[in-house]
mmCIF file of C-alpha atoms in Angstrom:
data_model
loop_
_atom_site.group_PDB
_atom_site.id
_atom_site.type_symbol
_atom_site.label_atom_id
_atom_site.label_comp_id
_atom_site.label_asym_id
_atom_site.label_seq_id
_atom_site.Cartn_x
_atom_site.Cartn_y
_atom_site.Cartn_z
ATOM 1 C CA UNK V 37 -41.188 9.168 6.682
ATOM 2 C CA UNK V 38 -39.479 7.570 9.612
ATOM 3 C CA UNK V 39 -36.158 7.057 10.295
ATOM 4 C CA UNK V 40 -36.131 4.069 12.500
ATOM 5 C CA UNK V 41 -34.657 1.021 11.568
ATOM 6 C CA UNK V 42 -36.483 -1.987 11.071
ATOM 7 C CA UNK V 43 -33.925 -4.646 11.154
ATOM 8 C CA UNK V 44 -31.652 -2.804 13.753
ATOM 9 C CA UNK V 45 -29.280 -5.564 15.346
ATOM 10 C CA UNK V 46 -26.777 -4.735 18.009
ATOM 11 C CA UNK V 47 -23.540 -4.315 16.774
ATOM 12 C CA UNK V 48 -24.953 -4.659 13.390
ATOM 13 C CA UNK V 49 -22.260 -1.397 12.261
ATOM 14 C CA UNK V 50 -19.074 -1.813 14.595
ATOM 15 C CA UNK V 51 -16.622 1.007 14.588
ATOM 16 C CA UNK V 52 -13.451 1.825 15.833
ATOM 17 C CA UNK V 53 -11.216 5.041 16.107
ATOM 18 C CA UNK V 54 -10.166 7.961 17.944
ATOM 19 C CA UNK V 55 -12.790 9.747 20.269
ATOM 20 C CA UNK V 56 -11.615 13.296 21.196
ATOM 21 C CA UNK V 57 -12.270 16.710 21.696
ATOM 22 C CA UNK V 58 -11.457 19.264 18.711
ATOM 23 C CA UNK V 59 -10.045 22.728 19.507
ATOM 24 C CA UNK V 60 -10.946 24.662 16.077
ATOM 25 C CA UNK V 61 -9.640 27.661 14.575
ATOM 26 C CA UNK V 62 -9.591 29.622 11.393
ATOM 27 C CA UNK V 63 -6.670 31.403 10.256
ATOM 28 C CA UNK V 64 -7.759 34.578 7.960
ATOM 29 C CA UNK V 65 -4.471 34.323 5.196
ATOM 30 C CA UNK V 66 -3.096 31.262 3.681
ATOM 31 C CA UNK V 67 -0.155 29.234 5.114
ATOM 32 C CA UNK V 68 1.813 28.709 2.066
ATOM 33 C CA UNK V 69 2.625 32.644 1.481
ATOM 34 C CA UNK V 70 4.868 31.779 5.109
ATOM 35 C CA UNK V 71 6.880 28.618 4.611
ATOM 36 C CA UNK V 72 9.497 29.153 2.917
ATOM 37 C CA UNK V 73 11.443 26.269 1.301
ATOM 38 C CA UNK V 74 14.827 26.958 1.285
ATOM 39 C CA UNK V 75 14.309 27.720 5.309
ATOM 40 C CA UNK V 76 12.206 24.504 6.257
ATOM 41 C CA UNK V 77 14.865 23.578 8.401
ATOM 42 C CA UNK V 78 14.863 26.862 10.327
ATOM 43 C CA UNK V 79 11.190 26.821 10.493
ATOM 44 C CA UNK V 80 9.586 29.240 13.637
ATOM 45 C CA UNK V 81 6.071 30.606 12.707
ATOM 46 C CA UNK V 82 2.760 32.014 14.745
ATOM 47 C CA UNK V 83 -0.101 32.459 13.364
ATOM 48 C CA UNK V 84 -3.061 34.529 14.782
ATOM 49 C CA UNK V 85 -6.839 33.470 15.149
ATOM 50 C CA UNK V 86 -9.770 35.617 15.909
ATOM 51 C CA UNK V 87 -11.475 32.985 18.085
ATOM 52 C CA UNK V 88 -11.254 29.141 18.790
ATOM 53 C CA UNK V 89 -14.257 26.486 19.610
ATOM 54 C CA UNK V 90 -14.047 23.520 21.838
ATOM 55 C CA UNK V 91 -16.625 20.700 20.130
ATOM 56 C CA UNK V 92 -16.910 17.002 20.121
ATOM 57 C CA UNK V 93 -14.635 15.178 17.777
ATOM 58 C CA UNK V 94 -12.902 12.103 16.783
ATOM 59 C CA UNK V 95 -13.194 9.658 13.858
ATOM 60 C CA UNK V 96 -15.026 7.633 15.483
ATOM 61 C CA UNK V 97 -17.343 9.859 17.005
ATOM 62 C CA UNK V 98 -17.750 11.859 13.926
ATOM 63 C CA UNK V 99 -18.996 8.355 11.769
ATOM 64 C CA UNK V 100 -21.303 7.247 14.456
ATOM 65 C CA UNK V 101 -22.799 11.039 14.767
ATOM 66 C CA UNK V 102 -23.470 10.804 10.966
ATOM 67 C CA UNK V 103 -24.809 7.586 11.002
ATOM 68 C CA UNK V 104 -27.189 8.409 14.005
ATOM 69 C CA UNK V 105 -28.712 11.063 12.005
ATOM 70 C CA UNK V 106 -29.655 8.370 9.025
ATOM 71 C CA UNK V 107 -31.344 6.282 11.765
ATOM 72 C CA UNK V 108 -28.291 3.536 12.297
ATOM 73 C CA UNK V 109 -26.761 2.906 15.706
ATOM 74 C CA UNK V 110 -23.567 1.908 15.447
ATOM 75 C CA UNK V 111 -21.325 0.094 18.280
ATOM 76 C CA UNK V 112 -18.151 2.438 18.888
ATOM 77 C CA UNK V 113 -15.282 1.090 19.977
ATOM 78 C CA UNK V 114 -12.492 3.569 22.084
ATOM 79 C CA UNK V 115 -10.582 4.788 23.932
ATOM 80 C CA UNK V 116 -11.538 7.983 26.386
ATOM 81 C CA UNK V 117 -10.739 9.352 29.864
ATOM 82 C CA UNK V 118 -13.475 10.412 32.757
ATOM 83 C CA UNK V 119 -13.899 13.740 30.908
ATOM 84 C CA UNK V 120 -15.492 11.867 28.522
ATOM 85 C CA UNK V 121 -18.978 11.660 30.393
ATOM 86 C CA UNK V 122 -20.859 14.550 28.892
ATOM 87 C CA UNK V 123 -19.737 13.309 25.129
ATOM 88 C CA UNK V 124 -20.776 9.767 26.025
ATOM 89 C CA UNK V 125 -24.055 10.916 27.343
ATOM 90 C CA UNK V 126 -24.978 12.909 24.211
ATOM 91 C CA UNK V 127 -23.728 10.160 21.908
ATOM 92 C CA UNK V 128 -26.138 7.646 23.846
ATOM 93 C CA UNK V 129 -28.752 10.218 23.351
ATOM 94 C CA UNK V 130 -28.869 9.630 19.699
ATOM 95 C CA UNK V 131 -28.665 6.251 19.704
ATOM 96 C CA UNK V 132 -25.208 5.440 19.003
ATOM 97 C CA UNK V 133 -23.897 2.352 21.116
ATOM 98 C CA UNK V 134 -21.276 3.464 23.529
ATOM 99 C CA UNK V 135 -20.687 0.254 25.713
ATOM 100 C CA UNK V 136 -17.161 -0.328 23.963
ATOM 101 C CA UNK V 137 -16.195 3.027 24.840
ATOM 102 C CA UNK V 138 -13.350 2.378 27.702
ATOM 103 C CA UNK V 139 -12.395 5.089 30.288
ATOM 104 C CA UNK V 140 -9.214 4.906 31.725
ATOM 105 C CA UNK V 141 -8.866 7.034 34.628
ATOM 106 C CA UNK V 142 -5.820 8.078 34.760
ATOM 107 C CA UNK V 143 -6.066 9.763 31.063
ATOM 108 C CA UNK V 144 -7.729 12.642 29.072
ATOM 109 C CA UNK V 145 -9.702 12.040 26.403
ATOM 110 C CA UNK V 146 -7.361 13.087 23.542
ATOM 111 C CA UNK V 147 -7.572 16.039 21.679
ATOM 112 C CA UNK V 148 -6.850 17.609 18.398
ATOM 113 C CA UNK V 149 -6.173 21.404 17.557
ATOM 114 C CA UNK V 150 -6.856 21.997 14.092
ATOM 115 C CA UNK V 151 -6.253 25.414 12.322
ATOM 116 C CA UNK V 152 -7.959 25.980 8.916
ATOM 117 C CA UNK V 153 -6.697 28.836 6.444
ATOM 118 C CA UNK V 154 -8.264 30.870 4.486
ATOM 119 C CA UNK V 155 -8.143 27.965 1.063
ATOM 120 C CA UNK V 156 -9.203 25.752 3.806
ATOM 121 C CA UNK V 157 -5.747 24.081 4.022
ATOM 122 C CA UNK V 158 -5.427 22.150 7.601
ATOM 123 C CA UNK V 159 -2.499 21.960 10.403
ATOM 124 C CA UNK V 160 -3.710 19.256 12.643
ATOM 125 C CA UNK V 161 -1.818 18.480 16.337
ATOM 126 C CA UNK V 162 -3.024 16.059 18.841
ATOM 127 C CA UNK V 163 -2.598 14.670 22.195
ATOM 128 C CA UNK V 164 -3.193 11.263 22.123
ATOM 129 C CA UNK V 165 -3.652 10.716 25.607
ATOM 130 C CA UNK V 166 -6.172 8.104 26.241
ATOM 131 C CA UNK V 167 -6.260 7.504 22.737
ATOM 132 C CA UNK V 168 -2.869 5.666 23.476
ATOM 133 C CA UNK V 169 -4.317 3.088 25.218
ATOM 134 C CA UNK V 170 -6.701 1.895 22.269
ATOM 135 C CA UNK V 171 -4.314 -1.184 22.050
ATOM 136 C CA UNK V 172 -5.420 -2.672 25.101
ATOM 137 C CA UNK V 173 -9.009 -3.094 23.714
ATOM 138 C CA UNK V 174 -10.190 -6.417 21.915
ATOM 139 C CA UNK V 175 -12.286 -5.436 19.189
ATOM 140 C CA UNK V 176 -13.582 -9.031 18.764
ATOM 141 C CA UNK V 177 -15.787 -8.224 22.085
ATOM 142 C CA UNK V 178 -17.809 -6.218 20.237
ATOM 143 C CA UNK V 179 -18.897 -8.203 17.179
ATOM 144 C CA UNK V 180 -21.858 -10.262 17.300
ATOM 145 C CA UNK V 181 -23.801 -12.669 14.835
ATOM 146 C CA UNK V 182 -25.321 -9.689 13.256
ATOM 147 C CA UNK V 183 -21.647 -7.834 12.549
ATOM 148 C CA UNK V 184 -21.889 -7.268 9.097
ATOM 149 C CA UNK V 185 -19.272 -4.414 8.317
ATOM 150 C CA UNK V 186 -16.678 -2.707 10.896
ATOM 151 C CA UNK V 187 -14.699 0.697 10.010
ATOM 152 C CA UNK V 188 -11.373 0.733 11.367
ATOM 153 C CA UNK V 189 -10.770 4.581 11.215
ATOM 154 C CA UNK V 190 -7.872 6.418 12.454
ATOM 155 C CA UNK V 191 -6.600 5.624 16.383
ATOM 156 C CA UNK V 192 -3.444 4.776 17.862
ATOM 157 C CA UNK V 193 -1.522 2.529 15.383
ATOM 158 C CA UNK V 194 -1.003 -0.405 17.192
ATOM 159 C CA UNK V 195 -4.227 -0.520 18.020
ATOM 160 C CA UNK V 196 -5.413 -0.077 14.254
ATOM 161 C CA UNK V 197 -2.681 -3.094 13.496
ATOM 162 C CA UNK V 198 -4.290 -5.086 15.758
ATOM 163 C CA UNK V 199 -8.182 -4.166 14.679
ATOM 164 C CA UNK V 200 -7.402 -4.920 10.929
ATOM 165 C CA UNK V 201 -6.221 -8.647 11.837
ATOM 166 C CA UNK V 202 -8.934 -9.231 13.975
ATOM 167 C CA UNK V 203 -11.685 -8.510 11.778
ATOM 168 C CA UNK V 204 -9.664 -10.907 9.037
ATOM 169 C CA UNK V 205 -9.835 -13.578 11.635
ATOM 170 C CA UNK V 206 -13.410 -13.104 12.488
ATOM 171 C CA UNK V 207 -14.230 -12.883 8.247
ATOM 172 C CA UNK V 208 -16.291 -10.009 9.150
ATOM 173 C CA UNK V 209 -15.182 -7.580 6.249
ATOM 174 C CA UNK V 210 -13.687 -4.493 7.084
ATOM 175 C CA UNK V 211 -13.421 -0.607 5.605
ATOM 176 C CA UNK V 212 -9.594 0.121 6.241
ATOM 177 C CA UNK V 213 -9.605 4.086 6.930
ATOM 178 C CA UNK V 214 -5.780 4.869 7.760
ATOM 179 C CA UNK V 215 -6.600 8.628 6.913
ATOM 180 C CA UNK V 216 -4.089 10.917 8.823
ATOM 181 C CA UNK V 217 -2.553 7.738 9.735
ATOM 182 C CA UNK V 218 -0.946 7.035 6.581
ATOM 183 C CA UNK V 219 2.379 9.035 8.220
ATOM 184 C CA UNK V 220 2.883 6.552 11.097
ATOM 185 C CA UNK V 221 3.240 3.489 8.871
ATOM 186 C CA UNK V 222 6.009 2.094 6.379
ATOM 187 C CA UNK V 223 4.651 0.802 3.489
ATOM 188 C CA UNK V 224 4.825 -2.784 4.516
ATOM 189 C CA UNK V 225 2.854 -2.321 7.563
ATOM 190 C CA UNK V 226 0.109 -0.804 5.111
ATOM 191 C CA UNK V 227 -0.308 -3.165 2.906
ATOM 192 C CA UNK V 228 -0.403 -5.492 5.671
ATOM 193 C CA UNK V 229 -3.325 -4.181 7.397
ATOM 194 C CA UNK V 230 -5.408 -3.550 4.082
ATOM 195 C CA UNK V 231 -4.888 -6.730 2.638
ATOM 196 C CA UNK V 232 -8.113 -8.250 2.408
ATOM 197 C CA UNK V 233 -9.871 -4.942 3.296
ATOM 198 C CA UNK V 234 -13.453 -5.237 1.810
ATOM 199 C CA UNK V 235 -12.682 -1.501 1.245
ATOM 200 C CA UNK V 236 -9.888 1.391 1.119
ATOM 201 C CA UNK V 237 -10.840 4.582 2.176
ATOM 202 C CA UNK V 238 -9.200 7.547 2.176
ATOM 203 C CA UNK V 239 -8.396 11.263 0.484
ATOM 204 C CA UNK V 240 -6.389 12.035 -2.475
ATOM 205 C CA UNK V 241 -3.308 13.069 -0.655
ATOM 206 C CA UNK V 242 -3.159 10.206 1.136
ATOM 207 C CA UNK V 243 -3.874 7.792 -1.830
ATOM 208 C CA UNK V 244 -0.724 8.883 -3.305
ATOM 209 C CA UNK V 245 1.196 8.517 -0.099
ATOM 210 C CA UNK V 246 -0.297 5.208 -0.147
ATOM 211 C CA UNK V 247 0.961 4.008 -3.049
ATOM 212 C CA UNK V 248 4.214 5.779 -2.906
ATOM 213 C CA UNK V 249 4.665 3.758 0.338
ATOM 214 C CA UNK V 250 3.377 0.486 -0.793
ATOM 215 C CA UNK V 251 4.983 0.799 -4.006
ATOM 216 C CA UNK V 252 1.946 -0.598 -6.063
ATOM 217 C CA UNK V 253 -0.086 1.552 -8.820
ATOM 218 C CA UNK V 254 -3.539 0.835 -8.540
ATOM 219 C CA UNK V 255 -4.138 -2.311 -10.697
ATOM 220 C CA UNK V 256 -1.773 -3.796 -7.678
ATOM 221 C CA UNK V 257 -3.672 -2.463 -4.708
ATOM 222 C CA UNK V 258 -6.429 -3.746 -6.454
ATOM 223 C CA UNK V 259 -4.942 -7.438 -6.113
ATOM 224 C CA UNK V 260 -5.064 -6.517 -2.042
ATOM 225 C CA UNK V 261 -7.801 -5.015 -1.584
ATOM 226 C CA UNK V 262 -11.696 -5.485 -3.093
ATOM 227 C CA UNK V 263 -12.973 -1.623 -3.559
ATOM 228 C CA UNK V 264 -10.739 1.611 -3.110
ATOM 229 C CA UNK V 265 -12.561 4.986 -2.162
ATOM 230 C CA UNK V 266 -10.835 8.183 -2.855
ATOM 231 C CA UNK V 267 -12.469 11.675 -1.572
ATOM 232 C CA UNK V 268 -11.425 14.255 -3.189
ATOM 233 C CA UNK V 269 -13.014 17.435 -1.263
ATOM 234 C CA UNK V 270 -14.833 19.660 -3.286
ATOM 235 C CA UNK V 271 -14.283 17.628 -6.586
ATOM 236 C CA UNK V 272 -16.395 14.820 -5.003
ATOM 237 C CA UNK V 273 -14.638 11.219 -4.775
ATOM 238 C CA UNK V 274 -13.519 8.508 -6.862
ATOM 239 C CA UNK V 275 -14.581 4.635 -6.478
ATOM 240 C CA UNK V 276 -12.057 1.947 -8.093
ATOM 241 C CA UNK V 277 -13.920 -1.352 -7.738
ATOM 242 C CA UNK V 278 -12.376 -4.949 -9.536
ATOM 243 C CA UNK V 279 -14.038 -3.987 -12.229
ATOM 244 C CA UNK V 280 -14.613 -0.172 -13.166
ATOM 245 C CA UNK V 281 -13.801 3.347 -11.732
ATOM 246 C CA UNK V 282 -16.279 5.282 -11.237
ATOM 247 C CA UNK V 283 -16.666 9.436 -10.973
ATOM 248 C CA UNK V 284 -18.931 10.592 -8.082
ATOM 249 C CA UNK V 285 -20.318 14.141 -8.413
ATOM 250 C CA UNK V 286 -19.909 16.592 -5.862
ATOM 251 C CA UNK V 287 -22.859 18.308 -4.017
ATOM 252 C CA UNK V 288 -23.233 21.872 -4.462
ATOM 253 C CA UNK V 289 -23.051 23.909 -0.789
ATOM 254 C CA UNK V 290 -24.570 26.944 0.420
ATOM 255 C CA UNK V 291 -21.102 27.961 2.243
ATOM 256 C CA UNK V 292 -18.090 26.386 3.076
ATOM 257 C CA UNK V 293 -17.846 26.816 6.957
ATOM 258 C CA UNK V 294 -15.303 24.308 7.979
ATOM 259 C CA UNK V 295 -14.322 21.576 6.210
ATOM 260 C CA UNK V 296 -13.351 19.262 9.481
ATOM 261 C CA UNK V 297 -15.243 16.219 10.361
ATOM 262 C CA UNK V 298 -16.612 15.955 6.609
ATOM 263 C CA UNK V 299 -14.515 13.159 5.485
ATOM 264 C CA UNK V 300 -16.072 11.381 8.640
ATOM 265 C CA UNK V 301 -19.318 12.682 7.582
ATOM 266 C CA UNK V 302 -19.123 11.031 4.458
ATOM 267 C CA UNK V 303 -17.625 7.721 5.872
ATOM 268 C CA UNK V 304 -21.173 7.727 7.937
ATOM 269 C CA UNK V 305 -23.365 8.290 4.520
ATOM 270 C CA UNK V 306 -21.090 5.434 2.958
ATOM 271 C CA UNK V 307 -21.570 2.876 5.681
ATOM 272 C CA UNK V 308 -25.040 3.831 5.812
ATOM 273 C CA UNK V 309 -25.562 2.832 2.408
ATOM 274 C CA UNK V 310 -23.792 -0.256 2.722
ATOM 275 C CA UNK V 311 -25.790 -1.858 5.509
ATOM 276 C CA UNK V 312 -28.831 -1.242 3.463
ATOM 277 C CA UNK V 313 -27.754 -2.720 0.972
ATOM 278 C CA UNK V 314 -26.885 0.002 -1.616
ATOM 279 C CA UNK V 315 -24.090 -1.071 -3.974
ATOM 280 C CA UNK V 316 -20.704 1.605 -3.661
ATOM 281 C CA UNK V 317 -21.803 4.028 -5.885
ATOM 282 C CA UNK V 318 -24.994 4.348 -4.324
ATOM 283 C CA UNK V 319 -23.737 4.351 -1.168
ATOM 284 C CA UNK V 320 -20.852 7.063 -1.845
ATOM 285 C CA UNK V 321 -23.398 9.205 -3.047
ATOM 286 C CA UNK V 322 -25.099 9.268 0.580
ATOM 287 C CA UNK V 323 -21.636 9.826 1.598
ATOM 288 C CA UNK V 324 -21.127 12.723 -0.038
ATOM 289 C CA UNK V 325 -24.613 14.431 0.570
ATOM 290 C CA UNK V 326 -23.720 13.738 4.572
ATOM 291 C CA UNK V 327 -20.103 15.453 3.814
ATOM 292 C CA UNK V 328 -22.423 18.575 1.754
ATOM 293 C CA UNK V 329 -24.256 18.950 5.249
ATOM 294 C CA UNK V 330 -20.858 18.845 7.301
ATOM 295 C CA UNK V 331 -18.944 21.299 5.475
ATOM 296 C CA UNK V 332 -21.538 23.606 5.757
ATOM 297 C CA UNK V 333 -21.298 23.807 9.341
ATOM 298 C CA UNK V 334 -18.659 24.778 12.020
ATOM 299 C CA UNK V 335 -18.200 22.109 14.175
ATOM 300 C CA UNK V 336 -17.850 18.154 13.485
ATOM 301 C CA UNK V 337 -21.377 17.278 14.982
ATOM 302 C CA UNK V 338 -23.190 20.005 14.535
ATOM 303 C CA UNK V 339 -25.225 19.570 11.547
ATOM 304 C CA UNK V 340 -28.462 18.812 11.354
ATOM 305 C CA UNK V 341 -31.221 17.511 8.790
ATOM 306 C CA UNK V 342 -34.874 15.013 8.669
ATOM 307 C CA UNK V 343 -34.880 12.232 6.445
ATOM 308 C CA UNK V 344 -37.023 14.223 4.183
ATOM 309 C CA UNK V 345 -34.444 17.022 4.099
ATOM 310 C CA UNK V 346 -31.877 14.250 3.376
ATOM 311 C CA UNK V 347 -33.868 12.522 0.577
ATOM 312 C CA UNK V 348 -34.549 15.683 -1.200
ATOM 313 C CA UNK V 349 -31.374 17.129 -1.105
ATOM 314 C CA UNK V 350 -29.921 13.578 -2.806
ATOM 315 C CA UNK V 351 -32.632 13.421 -5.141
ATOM 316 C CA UNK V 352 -31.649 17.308 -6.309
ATOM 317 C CA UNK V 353 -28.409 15.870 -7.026
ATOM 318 C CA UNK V 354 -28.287 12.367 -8.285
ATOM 319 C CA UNK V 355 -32.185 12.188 -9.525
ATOM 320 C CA UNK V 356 -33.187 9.301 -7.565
ATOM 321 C CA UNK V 357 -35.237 8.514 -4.694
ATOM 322 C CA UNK V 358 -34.066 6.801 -1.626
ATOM 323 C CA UNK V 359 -37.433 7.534 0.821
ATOM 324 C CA UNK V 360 -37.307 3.578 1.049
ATOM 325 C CA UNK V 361 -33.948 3.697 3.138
ATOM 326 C CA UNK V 362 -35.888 5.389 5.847
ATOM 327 C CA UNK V 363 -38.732 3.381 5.816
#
């Protein structure tokens, strides 16, 4: 089984995002036995880690790893600073296409520090850094005649404005991935930039902070936007198309390890699908076997698996073959 791809065509898979350097840790207890409520506004806590690990990160980086290993090269487009050269190097090595990638000099690359607890509940910080600077890109530079989807993932808001109307302009549709960005905008600025969204993507939490903001219930978001993608960790994910919802099963793992970089994980497996052709269930299926793989792993680009691997593991789960994606 191979996993080249027959019909590759640059920029086929276009996407944008953060690109950054994660600074992981794993906190032993669980953070809600220390915040207190009734002394949130008085709140000064330290927690202690056994050990920390500096790895590649970034939404963007993350989806274009896990598309690599399904045989797709993707065009990234981002943000970085001149310590990026190492990362770039490695992401060129698998065959992701890094000529959007823009250094500016007088940045870092940004970087997150994320701290898992025991339940696997997440405090996330980052520098933004050159990630700031994302609005000074024109995402229309990368799209060619063969753009057929872009993900605009997480990045510096503006920038993720300005992405969202660009792809509407070129009528190249568009996966709308505000993830952790949900916080930065009001609700009219949301449903601004998913309007027209071929899809929605994004977790449970921040479905609900979604619609809170928005103010719509989901037969309304469904008048915005064409399919809405809800992960919901280990109790799989949830697709809401025009006309049905449908349940998709979670993959059994070995070990949770860290759960970071596996909702990018299973963007990859999604987008994969996609550009083959798979319909959404299909194609969130992928997703989630890419996420299984992710989770099961410390680090957000450090799993590892052949196509057969890949097509076995799916077919122990959802009873189908996909060997012909790979072909």
């Amino acid at each position: 089984m191979s996993s080249s791809v027959a019909d590759d065509k640059p920029g086929k898979v276009v996407v944008s995002g953060s690109m950054c350097f994660d600074l992981i840790m794993k906190y032993d207890g669980l953070y809600q036995e220390h915040f207190l409520p009734e002394h949130l506004d008085n709140i000064n806590l330290s927690f202690l880690v056994n050990n920390a690990r500096k790895e590649r990160g970034g939404c963007s980086g993350n989806i274009g790893y896990s598309m690599a290993l399904l045989g797709e090269h993707p065009r990234l487009v981002a943000s970085v600073g001149p310590d990026f050269e190492s990362y770039g190097a490695f992401l060129r090595q698998i065959g992701v296409d890094t000529d959007y990638i823009k250094v500016f000099a007088d940045e870092m690359t940004a970087t997150c520090t994320i701290s898992s607890d025991r339940a696997n509940r997440q405090i996330t910080f980052v520098c933004t850094a050159a990630m700031s600077r994302a609005r000074e890109l024109d995402l229309r530079r990368a799209f060619t005649e063969h753009t057929r989807y872009v993900m605009i993932s997480p990045d510096d808001p503006l920038a993720m404005n300005q992405n969202c109307e660009a792809a509407r302009q070129c009528k190249i549709p568009f996966i709308y991935d505000p993830s952790f960005q949900v916080i930065a905008f009001d609700g009219e600025q949301l449903l601004r930039d998913a309007s027209g969204a071929y899809m929605l993507l994004v977790n449970d939490y921040e479905f609900e902070l979604f619609l809170k903001k928005t103010g719509l219930d989901l037969d309304g978001l469904r008048r915005h936007v064409n399919t809405v993608v809800v992960t919901c960790g280990e109790k799989g994910s949830i697709v809401h198309t025009q006309q049905e919802t449908l349940q998709i099963a979670p993959i059994r793992v070995a070990q949770v390890a860290e759960p970071t970089g596996a909702g990018d994980a299973f963007r990859g497996g999604l987008l994969f699908g996609l550009v083959k052709g798979c319909d959404v269930r299909e194609s969130a299926q992928i997703g989630s076997v890419c996420g299984a793989y992710a989770v099961e792993c410390v680090g957000t680009q450090n799993y590892h698996y052949t196509p057969e691997e890949f097509c076995q593991r799916y077919k122990e789960h959802f009873e189908k073959d996909i060997s012909r994606l790979f072909a």
